[in-house]
Amino acid sequence: MDGRFLNRIAVSAVLSAAVLATCVFAARSTVPDTAPARPAFSLPGLEPVPIAPLMAQANVQRGGATVRQVCAQCHALAGGAAENAGPPLAGVAGRGVASCTGYTYSAALRQHAGQHWTDQMLADWLMAPARFAPGTRMSLTGIPDPAQRADVIAFLHTLGGQAAPAQAGCTP
Ligand code: HEC
């Protein structure tokens, strides 16, 4: 290897570095390297809101219509019918999360076991189940409208049914 050859290698290395530096500089100055001040998109209504004020105006009839139309596809509303995609909803308001021994919950929902279904918990869950418990098997996108969530929760309160949860082994 003679000196000229080494020279050439050195020169090409320096030139490559210079070109690279120019590219990086050009890229940085065209595309600013800063996070946007505001998120690029927002999902209206998809922030958890305190549900208590809305419960005061909740409409049980409207909630009942929604539950029968949407939730009853997968949930038994009365009785401890075990053959459903979801656990029985009778007595669910106030009950322990993932507490029906006759039902196999996802690991995602079992993470919340030990807590109870308060109105606020139900509201946050029903807003976006997959956000409340990522990996849940409840494949419902959610109820974006907080007033509609309050209606549904008000109706869930009417599904007392002591016998039903006992049959399905759900603990209050
Ligand atoms: C596509 C079927 C499906 C629909 C529709 C559905 N659910 Fe569910 N739900 C499930 C499944 C499955 C689970 C169990 C989730 C898990 O284990 O991750 C569940 C769990 C629940 C739980 C937790 C119960 C417990 O014992 O801890 C509540 C509360 C609930 N659903 C309420 C509702 C309400 C209210 C609606 C209607 C707005 C609804 N679900 C609609 C399938 C559904």
Short mmCIF file of N, CA and C and ligand atoms in Angstrom, two decimals:
data_model
loop_
_atom_site.label_atom_id
_atom_site.label_comp_id
_atom_site.label_asym_id
_atom_site.label_seq_id
_atom_site.Cartn_x
_atom_site.Cartn_y
_atom_site.Cartn_z
N MET A 1 0.83 -1.20 0.00
CA MET A 1 0.00 0.00 0.00
C MET A 1 0.86 1.26 0.00
N ASP A 2 0.75 2.08 -1.02
CA ASP A 2 1.58 3.28 -1.00
C ASP A 2 0.83 4.46 -0.38
N GLY A 3 1.56 5.50 -0.19
CA GLY A 3 1.00 6.68 0.48
C GLY A 3 -0.15 7.30 -0.27
N ARG A 4 -0.07 7.29 -1.63
CA ARG A 4 -1.14 7.92 -2.42
C ARG A 4 -2.49 7.22 -2.20
N PHE A 5 -2.37 5.85 -2.11
CA PHE A 5 -3.60 5.08 -1.91
C PHE A 5 -4.25 5.45 -0.57
N LEU A 6 -3.40 5.48 0.47
CA LEU A 6 -3.92 5.84 1.79
C LEU A 6 -4.51 7.24 1.76
N ASN A 7 -3.82 8.12 1.03
CA ASN A 7 -4.31 9.49 0.87
C ASN A 7 -5.72 9.53 0.31
N ARG A 8 -5.91 8.72 -0.75
CA ARG A 8 -7.22 8.69 -1.40
C ARG A 8 -8.30 8.23 -0.42
N ILE A 9 -7.95 7.19 0.33
CA ILE A 9 -8.93 6.70 1.30
C ILE A 9 -9.28 7.80 2.29
N ALA A 10 -8.25 8.48 2.75
CA ALA A 10 -8.47 9.54 3.74
C ALA A 10 -9.37 10.62 3.14
N VAL A 11 -9.06 11.02 1.90
CA VAL A 11 -9.84 12.08 1.26
C VAL A 11 -11.29 11.64 1.07
N SER A 12 -11.48 10.37 0.63
CA SER A 12 -12.87 9.95 0.42
C SER A 12 -13.61 9.88 1.75
N ALA A 13 -12.92 9.49 2.82
CA ALA A 13 -13.58 9.46 4.13
C ALA A 13 -14.02 10.86 4.53
N VAL A 14 -13.11 11.81 4.35
CA VAL A 14 -13.43 13.19 4.73
C VAL A 14 -14.60 13.72 3.88
N LEU A 15 -14.57 13.43 2.57
CA LEU A 15 -15.65 13.89 1.70
C LEU A 15 -16.98 13.26 2.10
N SER A 16 -16.96 11.93 2.39
CA SER A 16 -18.21 11.26 2.80
C SER A 16 -18.77 11.93 4.04
N ALA A 17 -17.88 12.16 5.02
CA ALA A 17 -18.34 12.78 6.26
C ALA A 17 -18.95 14.14 5.97
N ALA A 18 -18.30 14.90 5.07
CA ALA A 18 -18.80 16.24 4.75
C ALA A 18 -20.18 16.15 4.11
N VAL A 19 -20.34 15.21 3.16
CA VAL A 19 -21.64 15.06 2.49
C VAL A 19 -22.70 14.67 3.51
N LEU A 20 -22.35 13.71 4.36
CA LEU A 20 -23.29 13.26 5.38
C LEU A 20 -23.71 14.41 6.27
N ALA A 21 -22.72 15.18 6.73
CA ALA A 21 -23.03 16.32 7.60
C ALA A 21 -23.96 17.30 6.90
N THR A 22 -23.70 17.54 5.61
CA THR A 22 -24.55 18.47 4.86
C THR A 22 -25.98 17.95 4.81
N CYS A 23 -26.11 16.62 4.54
CA CYS A 23 -27.46 16.04 4.46
C CYS A 23 -28.19 16.20 5.80
N VAL A 24 -27.50 15.86 6.90
CA VAL A 24 -28.12 15.95 8.22
C VAL A 24 -28.55 17.40 8.47
N PHE A 25 -27.64 18.33 8.15
CA PHE A 25 -27.96 19.75 8.36
C PHE A 25 -29.18 20.15 7.53
N ALA A 26 -29.19 19.73 6.25
CA ALA A 26 -30.31 20.09 5.36
C ALA A 26 -31.61 19.49 5.88
N ALA A 27 -31.55 18.22 6.32
CA ALA A 27 -32.76 17.55 6.80
C ALA A 27 -33.28 18.25 8.05
N ARG A 28 -32.33 18.55 8.98
CA ARG A 28 -32.75 19.19 10.23
C ARG A 28 -33.39 20.55 9.97
N SER A 29 -32.85 21.28 9.00
CA SER A 29 -33.40 22.63 8.81
C SER A 29 -34.72 22.60 8.04
N THR A 30 -34.95 21.52 7.26
CA THR A 30 -36.25 21.46 6.57
C THR A 30 -37.34 20.91 7.49
N VAL A 31 -37.01 19.83 8.21
CA VAL A 31 -38.00 19.22 9.09
C VAL A 31 -37.63 19.58 10.53
N PRO A 32 -38.35 20.49 11.14
CA PRO A 32 -37.98 20.90 12.49
C PRO A 32 -38.11 19.73 13.46
N ASP A 33 -37.16 19.59 14.33
CA ASP A 33 -37.08 18.45 15.24
C ASP A 33 -37.78 18.78 16.56
N THR A 34 -39.02 19.25 16.47
CA THR A 34 -39.73 19.61 17.70
C THR A 34 -41.06 18.89 17.75
N ALA A 35 -41.52 18.56 18.96
CA ALA A 35 -42.84 17.94 19.11
C ALA A 35 -43.89 19.03 18.87
N PRO A 36 -45.04 18.68 18.26
CA PRO A 36 -46.05 19.71 18.04
C PRO A 36 -46.58 20.24 19.38
N ALA A 37 -46.88 21.52 19.41
CA ALA A 37 -47.37 22.13 20.64
C ALA A 37 -48.72 21.53 21.03
N ARG A 38 -49.55 21.24 20.01
CA ARG A 38 -50.83 20.60 20.27
C ARG A 38 -50.83 19.23 19.62
N PRO A 39 -51.50 18.23 20.19
CA PRO A 39 -51.56 16.92 19.54
C PRO A 39 -52.15 17.06 18.15
N ALA A 40 -51.65 16.26 17.20
CA ALA A 40 -52.07 16.39 15.81
C ALA A 40 -53.55 16.10 15.65
N PHE A 41 -54.11 15.20 16.49
CA PHE A 41 -55.54 14.94 16.40
C PHE A 41 -56.07 14.77 17.82
N SER A 42 -57.34 15.00 17.99
CA SER A 42 -57.93 14.76 19.30
C SER A 42 -59.20 13.96 19.11
N LEU A 43 -59.54 13.16 20.10
CA LEU A 43 -60.76 12.37 20.03
C LEU A 43 -61.77 13.04 20.94
N PRO A 44 -62.70 13.79 20.37
CA PRO A 44 -63.61 14.54 21.20
C PRO A 44 -64.42 13.60 22.08
N GLY A 45 -64.62 13.99 23.31
CA GLY A 45 -65.44 13.19 24.20
C GLY A 45 -64.74 11.98 24.76
N LEU A 46 -63.50 11.76 24.36
CA LEU A 46 -62.84 10.56 24.83
C LEU A 46 -61.87 10.84 25.97
N GLU A 47 -62.18 11.79 26.79
CA GLU A 47 -61.43 11.97 28.02
C GLU A 47 -62.38 11.61 29.15
N PRO A 48 -61.89 10.85 30.14
CA PRO A 48 -62.78 10.51 31.25
C PRO A 48 -63.31 11.78 31.90
N VAL A 49 -64.60 11.81 32.18
CA VAL A 49 -65.20 12.97 32.85
C VAL A 49 -65.83 12.47 34.15
N PRO A 50 -65.91 13.34 35.17
CA PRO A 50 -66.60 12.93 36.39
C PRO A 50 -68.06 12.61 36.04
N ILE A 51 -68.53 11.43 36.42
CA ILE A 51 -69.84 10.98 35.97
C ILE A 51 -70.94 11.39 36.95
N ALA A 52 -70.56 11.68 38.20
CA ALA A 52 -71.58 11.95 39.23
C ALA A 52 -72.56 13.06 38.81
N PRO A 53 -72.10 14.21 38.30
CA PRO A 53 -73.05 15.26 37.93
C PRO A 53 -74.02 14.79 36.85
N LEU A 54 -73.55 13.91 35.96
CA LEU A 54 -74.42 13.43 34.88
C LEU A 54 -75.41 12.38 35.37
N MET A 55 -75.04 11.68 36.46
CA MET A 55 -75.95 10.65 36.99
C MET A 55 -77.24 11.29 37.47
N ALA A 56 -77.13 12.53 37.93
CA ALA A 56 -78.32 13.21 38.46
C ALA A 56 -79.38 13.38 37.38
N GLN A 57 -78.93 13.51 36.12
CA GLN A 57 -79.90 13.71 35.03
C GLN A 57 -80.06 12.47 34.16
N ALA A 58 -79.52 11.34 34.63
CA ALA A 58 -79.55 10.15 33.78
C ALA A 58 -80.98 9.65 33.58
N ASN A 59 -81.19 9.06 32.42
CA ASN A 59 -82.52 8.58 32.05
C ASN A 59 -82.49 7.04 31.95
N VAL A 60 -83.18 6.40 32.91
CA VAL A 60 -83.14 4.93 33.00
C VAL A 60 -83.73 4.27 31.75
N GLN A 61 -84.82 4.88 31.22
CA GLN A 61 -85.46 4.28 30.04
C GLN A 61 -84.50 4.28 28.84
N ARG A 62 -83.89 5.44 28.63
CA ARG A 62 -82.94 5.51 27.51
C ARG A 62 -81.80 4.52 27.71
N GLY A 63 -81.29 4.45 28.95
CA GLY A 63 -80.21 3.52 29.27
C GLY A 63 -80.64 2.09 28.99
N GLY A 64 -81.89 1.76 29.38
CA GLY A 64 -82.40 0.41 29.17
C GLY A 64 -82.44 0.06 27.69
N ALA A 65 -82.86 1.04 26.88
CA ALA A 65 -82.93 0.79 25.43
C ALA A 65 -81.54 0.49 24.89
N THR A 66 -80.55 1.29 25.31
CA THR A 66 -79.17 1.07 24.84
C THR A 66 -78.67 -0.30 25.27
N VAL A 67 -78.90 -0.62 26.54
CA VAL A 67 -78.37 -1.89 27.07
C VAL A 67 -79.00 -3.07 26.33
N ARG A 68 -80.32 -2.99 26.12
CA ARG A 68 -80.97 -4.12 25.43
C ARG A 68 -80.49 -4.23 23.99
N GLN A 69 -80.21 -3.08 23.39
CA GLN A 69 -79.80 -3.08 21.98
C GLN A 69 -78.33 -3.49 21.83
N VAL A 70 -77.48 -2.94 22.71
CA VAL A 70 -76.04 -3.12 22.51
C VAL A 70 -75.46 -4.22 23.41
N CYS A 71 -75.72 -4.13 24.68
CA CYS A 71 -75.01 -4.99 25.63
C CYS A 71 -75.58 -6.40 25.66
N ALA A 72 -76.92 -6.50 25.44
CA ALA A 72 -77.57 -7.80 25.59
C ALA A 72 -77.13 -8.80 24.53
N GLN A 73 -76.46 -8.31 23.47
CA GLN A 73 -75.90 -9.25 22.49
C GLN A 73 -74.94 -10.20 23.16
N CYS A 74 -74.24 -9.73 24.15
CA CYS A 74 -73.18 -10.53 24.78
C CYS A 74 -73.44 -10.82 26.24
N HIS A 75 -74.31 -10.04 26.89
CA HIS A 75 -74.48 -10.18 28.33
C HIS A 75 -75.89 -10.63 28.69
N ALA A 76 -76.01 -11.55 29.65
CA ALA A 76 -77.31 -11.84 30.23
C ALA A 76 -77.64 -10.70 31.18
N LEU A 77 -78.87 -10.19 31.10
CA LEU A 77 -79.26 -9.08 31.97
C LEU A 77 -79.91 -9.60 33.25
N ALA A 78 -80.48 -10.77 33.17
CA ALA A 78 -81.09 -11.36 34.35
C ALA A 78 -80.70 -12.82 34.38
N GLY A 79 -80.73 -13.39 35.54
CA GLY A 79 -80.37 -14.79 35.66
C GLY A 79 -78.88 -14.97 35.47
N GLY A 80 -78.39 -16.09 35.83
CA GLY A 80 -76.94 -16.30 35.81
C GLY A 80 -76.48 -17.07 34.60
N ALA A 81 -77.23 -16.91 33.47
CA ALA A 81 -76.89 -17.67 32.28
C ALA A 81 -75.38 -17.63 32.01
N ALA A 82 -74.78 -18.78 32.01
CA ALA A 82 -73.32 -18.83 31.88
C ALA A 82 -72.88 -18.91 30.43
N GLU A 83 -73.83 -19.22 29.54
CA GLU A 83 -73.45 -19.49 28.15
C GLU A 83 -73.35 -18.23 27.31
N ASN A 84 -72.96 -17.12 27.88
CA ASN A 84 -72.88 -15.88 27.11
C ASN A 84 -71.43 -15.48 26.90
N ALA A 85 -71.24 -14.60 25.92
CA ALA A 85 -69.88 -14.14 25.63
C ALA A 85 -69.31 -13.35 26.80
N GLY A 86 -70.19 -12.66 27.52
CA GLY A 86 -69.73 -11.84 28.65
C GLY A 86 -70.37 -12.31 29.95
N PRO A 87 -69.86 -11.84 31.08
CA PRO A 87 -70.43 -12.22 32.39
C PRO A 87 -71.81 -11.57 32.58
N PRO A 88 -72.64 -12.12 33.47
CA PRO A 88 -73.98 -11.55 33.68
C PRO A 88 -73.90 -10.13 34.22
N LEU A 89 -74.79 -9.27 33.76
CA LEU A 89 -74.76 -7.87 34.20
C LEU A 89 -75.67 -7.62 35.41
N ALA A 90 -76.51 -8.60 35.75
CA ALA A 90 -77.38 -8.41 36.91
C ALA A 90 -76.51 -8.19 38.15
N GLY A 91 -76.78 -7.11 38.85
CA GLY A 91 -76.04 -6.82 40.08
C GLY A 91 -74.64 -6.27 39.85
N VAL A 92 -74.31 -5.90 38.60
CA VAL A 92 -72.92 -5.52 38.32
C VAL A 92 -72.53 -4.20 38.98
N ALA A 93 -73.50 -3.27 39.10
CA ALA A 93 -73.17 -1.97 39.72
C ALA A 93 -72.81 -2.20 41.18
N GLY A 94 -71.59 -1.87 41.53
CA GLY A 94 -71.14 -2.03 42.90
C GLY A 94 -70.45 -3.36 43.16
N ARG A 95 -70.56 -4.29 42.21
CA ARG A 95 -69.97 -5.62 42.40
C ARG A 95 -68.45 -5.56 42.23
N GLY A 96 -67.77 -6.59 42.71
CA GLY A 96 -66.32 -6.67 42.52
C GLY A 96 -66.01 -6.84 41.04
N VAL A 97 -64.94 -6.19 40.57
CA VAL A 97 -64.54 -6.33 39.17
C VAL A 97 -64.07 -7.77 38.94
N ALA A 98 -64.48 -8.35 37.82
CA ALA A 98 -64.04 -9.70 37.44
C ALA A 98 -64.27 -10.70 38.57
N SER A 99 -65.47 -10.67 39.16
CA SER A 99 -65.69 -11.45 40.37
C SER A 99 -66.64 -12.63 40.20
N CYS A 100 -67.07 -12.93 38.95
CA CYS A 100 -67.96 -14.08 38.78
C CYS A 100 -67.12 -15.33 38.57
N THR A 101 -67.17 -16.22 39.54
CA THR A 101 -66.30 -17.40 39.44
C THR A 101 -66.74 -18.32 38.30
N GLY A 102 -68.01 -18.19 37.87
CA GLY A 102 -68.48 -19.03 36.78
C GLY A 102 -68.04 -18.52 35.42
N TYR A 103 -67.26 -17.45 35.39
CA TYR A 103 -66.88 -16.84 34.12
C TYR A 103 -65.36 -16.69 34.06
N THR A 104 -64.77 -16.97 32.90
CA THR A 104 -63.32 -16.84 32.76
C THR A 104 -62.98 -15.48 32.16
N TYR A 105 -62.47 -14.59 32.98
CA TYR A 105 -62.14 -13.23 32.53
C TYR A 105 -60.78 -13.22 31.86
N SER A 106 -60.54 -12.18 31.09
CA SER A 106 -59.21 -11.98 30.50
C SER A 106 -58.25 -11.54 31.60
N ALA A 107 -56.98 -11.77 31.37
CA ALA A 107 -55.97 -11.32 32.33
C ALA A 107 -56.05 -9.80 32.46
N ALA A 108 -56.43 -9.14 31.35
CA ALA A 108 -56.50 -7.68 31.35
C ALA A 108 -57.50 -7.17 32.39
N LEU A 109 -58.67 -7.77 32.42
CA LEU A 109 -59.69 -7.29 33.37
C LEU A 109 -59.35 -7.77 34.78
N ARG A 110 -58.73 -8.95 34.88
CA ARG A 110 -58.39 -9.46 36.23
C ARG A 110 -57.37 -8.56 36.92
N GLN A 111 -56.65 -7.75 36.12
CA GLN A 111 -55.72 -6.78 36.73
C GLN A 111 -56.45 -5.84 37.69
N HIS A 112 -57.76 -5.63 37.44
CA HIS A 112 -58.54 -4.70 38.26
C HIS A 112 -59.31 -5.43 39.36
N ALA A 113 -59.13 -6.75 39.45
CA ALA A 113 -59.85 -7.51 40.48
C ALA A 113 -59.48 -6.93 41.84
N GLY A 114 -60.46 -6.89 42.73
CA GLY A 114 -60.20 -6.30 44.05
C GLY A 114 -60.82 -4.92 44.13
N GLN A 115 -60.99 -4.28 42.97
CA GLN A 115 -61.72 -3.00 42.93
C GLN A 115 -63.20 -3.30 42.73
N HIS A 116 -64.04 -2.29 42.88
CA HIS A 116 -65.47 -2.48 42.68
C HIS A 116 -65.98 -1.58 41.57
N TRP A 117 -67.06 -2.03 40.94
CA TRP A 117 -67.65 -1.27 39.84
C TRP A 117 -68.45 -0.08 40.40
N THR A 118 -67.74 0.98 40.75
CA THR A 118 -68.43 2.22 41.11
C THR A 118 -68.94 2.86 39.82
N ASP A 119 -69.77 3.88 39.96
CA ASP A 119 -70.28 4.55 38.76
C ASP A 119 -69.13 5.10 37.93
N GLN A 120 -68.13 5.68 38.62
CA GLN A 120 -67.02 6.27 37.88
C GLN A 120 -66.22 5.21 37.13
N MET A 121 -66.00 4.07 37.80
CA MET A 121 -65.27 2.97 37.14
C MET A 121 -66.04 2.48 35.93
N LEU A 122 -67.35 2.30 36.09
CA LEU A 122 -68.17 1.84 34.96
C LEU A 122 -68.10 2.84 33.82
N ALA A 123 -68.14 4.12 34.18
CA ALA A 123 -68.11 5.16 33.14
C ALA A 123 -66.80 5.11 32.37
N ASP A 124 -65.69 4.97 33.09
CA ASP A 124 -64.38 4.95 32.42
C ASP A 124 -64.23 3.69 31.57
N TRP A 125 -64.74 2.59 32.08
CA TRP A 125 -64.70 1.30 31.35
C TRP A 125 -65.54 1.39 30.09
N LEU A 126 -66.77 1.90 30.22
CA LEU A 126 -67.68 1.92 29.07
C LEU A 126 -67.27 2.98 28.05
N MET A 127 -66.51 3.98 28.46
CA MET A 127 -66.04 4.98 27.50
C MET A 127 -65.16 4.29 26.45
N ALA A 128 -64.24 3.46 26.93
CA ALA A 128 -63.32 2.78 26.02
C ALA A 128 -62.75 1.56 26.73
N PRO A 129 -63.46 0.42 26.65
CA PRO A 129 -63.01 -0.78 27.38
C PRO A 129 -61.54 -1.11 27.14
N ALA A 130 -61.10 -0.97 25.88
CA ALA A 130 -59.73 -1.36 25.57
C ALA A 130 -58.70 -0.39 26.15
N ARG A 131 -59.17 0.79 26.52
CA ARG A 131 -58.24 1.73 27.15
C ARG A 131 -58.19 1.48 28.66
N PHE A 132 -59.36 1.15 29.21
CA PHE A 132 -59.45 0.86 30.65
C PHE A 132 -58.65 -0.39 30.98
N ALA A 133 -58.80 -1.42 30.15
CA ALA A 133 -58.12 -2.70 30.38
C ALA A 133 -57.57 -3.20 29.04
N PRO A 134 -56.39 -2.68 28.64
CA PRO A 134 -55.83 -3.07 27.34
C PRO A 134 -55.70 -4.59 27.26
N GLY A 135 -56.30 -5.16 26.22
CA GLY A 135 -56.25 -6.61 26.06
C GLY A 135 -57.56 -7.27 26.49
N THR A 136 -58.54 -6.47 26.90
CA THR A 136 -59.83 -7.05 27.33
C THR A 136 -60.50 -7.77 26.17
N ARG A 137 -61.34 -8.75 26.53
CA ARG A 137 -62.06 -9.46 25.49
C ARG A 137 -63.38 -8.79 25.15
N MET A 138 -63.75 -7.76 25.88
CA MET A 138 -65.01 -7.07 25.56
C MET A 138 -64.76 -6.19 24.33
N SER A 139 -65.22 -6.70 23.17
CA SER A 139 -64.88 -6.01 21.92
C SER A 139 -65.94 -4.98 21.59
N LEU A 140 -66.11 -4.03 22.48
CA LEU A 140 -67.03 -2.92 22.25
C LEU A 140 -66.14 -1.68 22.17
N THR A 141 -66.30 -0.89 21.12
CA THR A 141 -65.43 0.28 20.98
C THR A 141 -65.59 1.20 22.16
N GLY A 142 -66.84 1.35 22.61
CA GLY A 142 -67.08 2.22 23.75
C GLY A 142 -68.25 3.13 23.47
N ILE A 143 -68.67 3.84 24.52
CA ILE A 143 -69.77 4.80 24.39
C ILE A 143 -69.15 6.18 24.57
N PRO A 144 -68.96 6.92 23.48
CA PRO A 144 -68.23 8.19 23.58
C PRO A 144 -69.00 9.27 24.35
N ASP A 145 -70.34 9.23 24.31
CA ASP A 145 -71.12 10.31 24.91
C ASP A 145 -71.31 10.07 26.42
N PRO A 146 -70.75 10.96 27.26
CA PRO A 146 -70.82 10.76 28.71
C PRO A 146 -72.25 10.67 29.21
N ALA A 147 -73.19 11.44 28.60
CA ALA A 147 -74.58 11.41 29.06
C ALA A 147 -75.19 10.03 28.79
N GLN A 148 -74.80 9.44 27.67
CA GLN A 148 -75.32 8.10 27.36
C GLN A 148 -74.72 7.06 28.30
N ARG A 149 -73.46 7.27 28.68
CA ARG A 149 -72.85 6.36 29.65
C ARG A 149 -73.62 6.44 30.97
N ALA A 150 -73.99 7.66 31.36
CA ALA A 150 -74.73 7.83 32.62
C ALA A 150 -76.08 7.11 32.53
N ASP A 151 -76.77 7.22 31.38
CA ASP A 151 -78.05 6.53 31.20
C ASP A 151 -77.87 5.02 31.40
N VAL A 152 -76.82 4.48 30.75
CA VAL A 152 -76.58 3.03 30.83
C VAL A 152 -76.30 2.62 32.29
N ILE A 153 -75.49 3.40 32.98
CA ILE A 153 -75.13 3.05 34.36
C ILE A 153 -76.37 3.12 35.25
N ALA A 154 -77.20 4.13 35.02
CA ALA A 154 -78.44 4.24 35.80
C ALA A 154 -79.29 3.00 35.60
N PHE A 155 -79.34 2.50 34.37
CA PHE A 155 -80.13 1.29 34.11
C PHE A 155 -79.48 0.07 34.78
N LEU A 156 -78.13 0.01 34.73
CA LEU A 156 -77.45 -1.14 35.36
C LEU A 156 -77.81 -1.24 36.84
N HIS A 157 -78.04 -0.06 37.47
CA HIS A 157 -78.42 -0.06 38.89
C HIS A 157 -79.77 -0.75 39.12
N THR A 158 -80.61 -0.76 38.08
CA THR A 158 -81.93 -1.39 38.26
C THR A 158 -81.85 -2.90 38.12
N LEU A 159 -80.72 -3.40 37.63
CA LEU A 159 -80.56 -4.85 37.47
C LEU A 159 -80.02 -5.45 38.75
N GLY A 160 -80.78 -5.30 39.83
CA GLY A 160 -80.30 -5.80 41.13
C GLY A 160 -80.09 -7.29 41.10
N GLY A 161 -81.19 -8.00 41.17
CA GLY A 161 -81.17 -9.47 41.06
C GLY A 161 -80.15 -10.17 41.93
N GLN A 162 -80.48 -10.41 43.20
CA GLN A 162 -79.55 -11.10 44.08
C GLN A 162 -79.29 -12.52 43.58
N ALA A 163 -80.37 -13.17 43.09
CA ALA A 163 -80.25 -14.58 42.73
C ALA A 163 -79.26 -14.77 41.58
N ALA A 164 -79.31 -13.84 40.63
CA ALA A 164 -78.51 -14.03 39.44
C ALA A 164 -77.01 -14.10 39.73
N PRO A 165 -76.46 -13.07 40.40
CA PRO A 165 -75.03 -13.13 40.66
C PRO A 165 -74.65 -14.35 41.49
N ALA A 166 -75.55 -14.75 42.41
CA ALA A 166 -75.21 -15.89 43.25
C ALA A 166 -75.07 -17.15 42.38
N GLN A 167 -76.00 -17.29 41.43
CA GLN A 167 -75.94 -18.46 40.55
C GLN A 167 -74.63 -18.52 39.77
N ALA A 168 -74.22 -17.35 39.28
CA ALA A 168 -73.01 -17.31 38.46
C ALA A 168 -71.76 -17.18 39.32
N GLY A 169 -71.95 -17.18 40.63
CA GLY A 169 -70.81 -17.10 41.54
C GLY A 169 -70.16 -15.73 41.58
N CYS A 170 -70.93 -14.66 41.29
CA CYS A 170 -70.36 -13.31 41.31
C CYS A 170 -70.40 -12.78 42.73
N THR A 171 -69.31 -12.25 43.21
CA THR A 171 -69.31 -11.75 44.59
C THR A 171 -69.57 -10.26 44.61
N PRO A 172 -70.44 -9.81 45.53
CA PRO A 172 -70.78 -8.41 45.58
C PRO A 172 -69.56 -7.57 45.98
C1 HEC B 1 -69.23 -8.03 21.88
C2 HEC B 1 -69.69 -8.53 23.15
C3 HEC B 1 -69.93 -7.52 24.26
C4 HEC B 1 -70.72 -6.40 24.21
C5 HEC B 1 -71.52 -5.84 23.03
C6 HEC B 1 -70.67 -5.82 25.55
N1 HEC B 1 -69.86 -6.57 26.35
FE1 HEC B 1 -69.45 -6.21 28.31
N2 HEC B 1 -68.18 -7.79 28.35
C7 HEC B 1 -67.94 -8.64 27.29
C8 HEC B 1 -66.89 -9.56 27.64
C9 HEC B 1 -66.32 -10.67 26.74
C10 HEC B 1 -66.52 -9.24 28.97
C11 HEC B 1 -65.40 -9.87 29.78
C12 HEC B 1 -64.19 -8.98 29.52
C13 HEC B 1 -62.85 -9.56 29.93
O1 HEC B 1 -62.78 -10.59 30.60
O2 HEC B 1 -61.86 -8.92 29.54
C14 HEC B 1 -67.36 -8.13 29.39
C15 HEC B 1 -67.30 -7.54 30.65
C16 HEC B 1 -68.14 -6.52 31.07
C17 HEC B 1 -68.17 -5.97 32.39
C18 HEC B 1 -67.33 -6.42 33.58
C19 HEC B 1 -68.17 -7.38 34.42
C20 HEC B 1 -67.49 -7.98 35.62
O3 HEC B 1 -68.01 -9.00 36.09
O4 HEC B 1 -66.46 -7.47 36.09
C21 HEC B 1 -69.13 -4.99 32.42
C22 HEC B 1 -69.52 -4.12 33.57
C23 HEC B 1 -69.67 -4.93 31.08
N3 HEC B 1 -69.06 -5.88 30.28
C24 HEC B 1 -70.68 -4.06 30.70
C25 HEC B 1 -71.15 -3.94 29.41
C26 HEC B 1 -72.15 -2.98 28.99
C27 HEC B 1 -72.86 -2.01 29.93
C28 HEC B 1 -72.30 -3.12 27.65
C29 HEC B 1 -73.19 -2.31 26.73
C30 HEC B 1 -72.93 -0.90 26.67
C31 HEC B 1 -71.43 -4.22 27.23
N4 HEC B 1 -70.75 -4.68 28.31
C32 HEC B 1 -71.35 -4.68 25.92
C33 HEC B 1 -68.58 -8.64 26.06
C34 HEC B 1 -69.40 -7.62 25.61
#
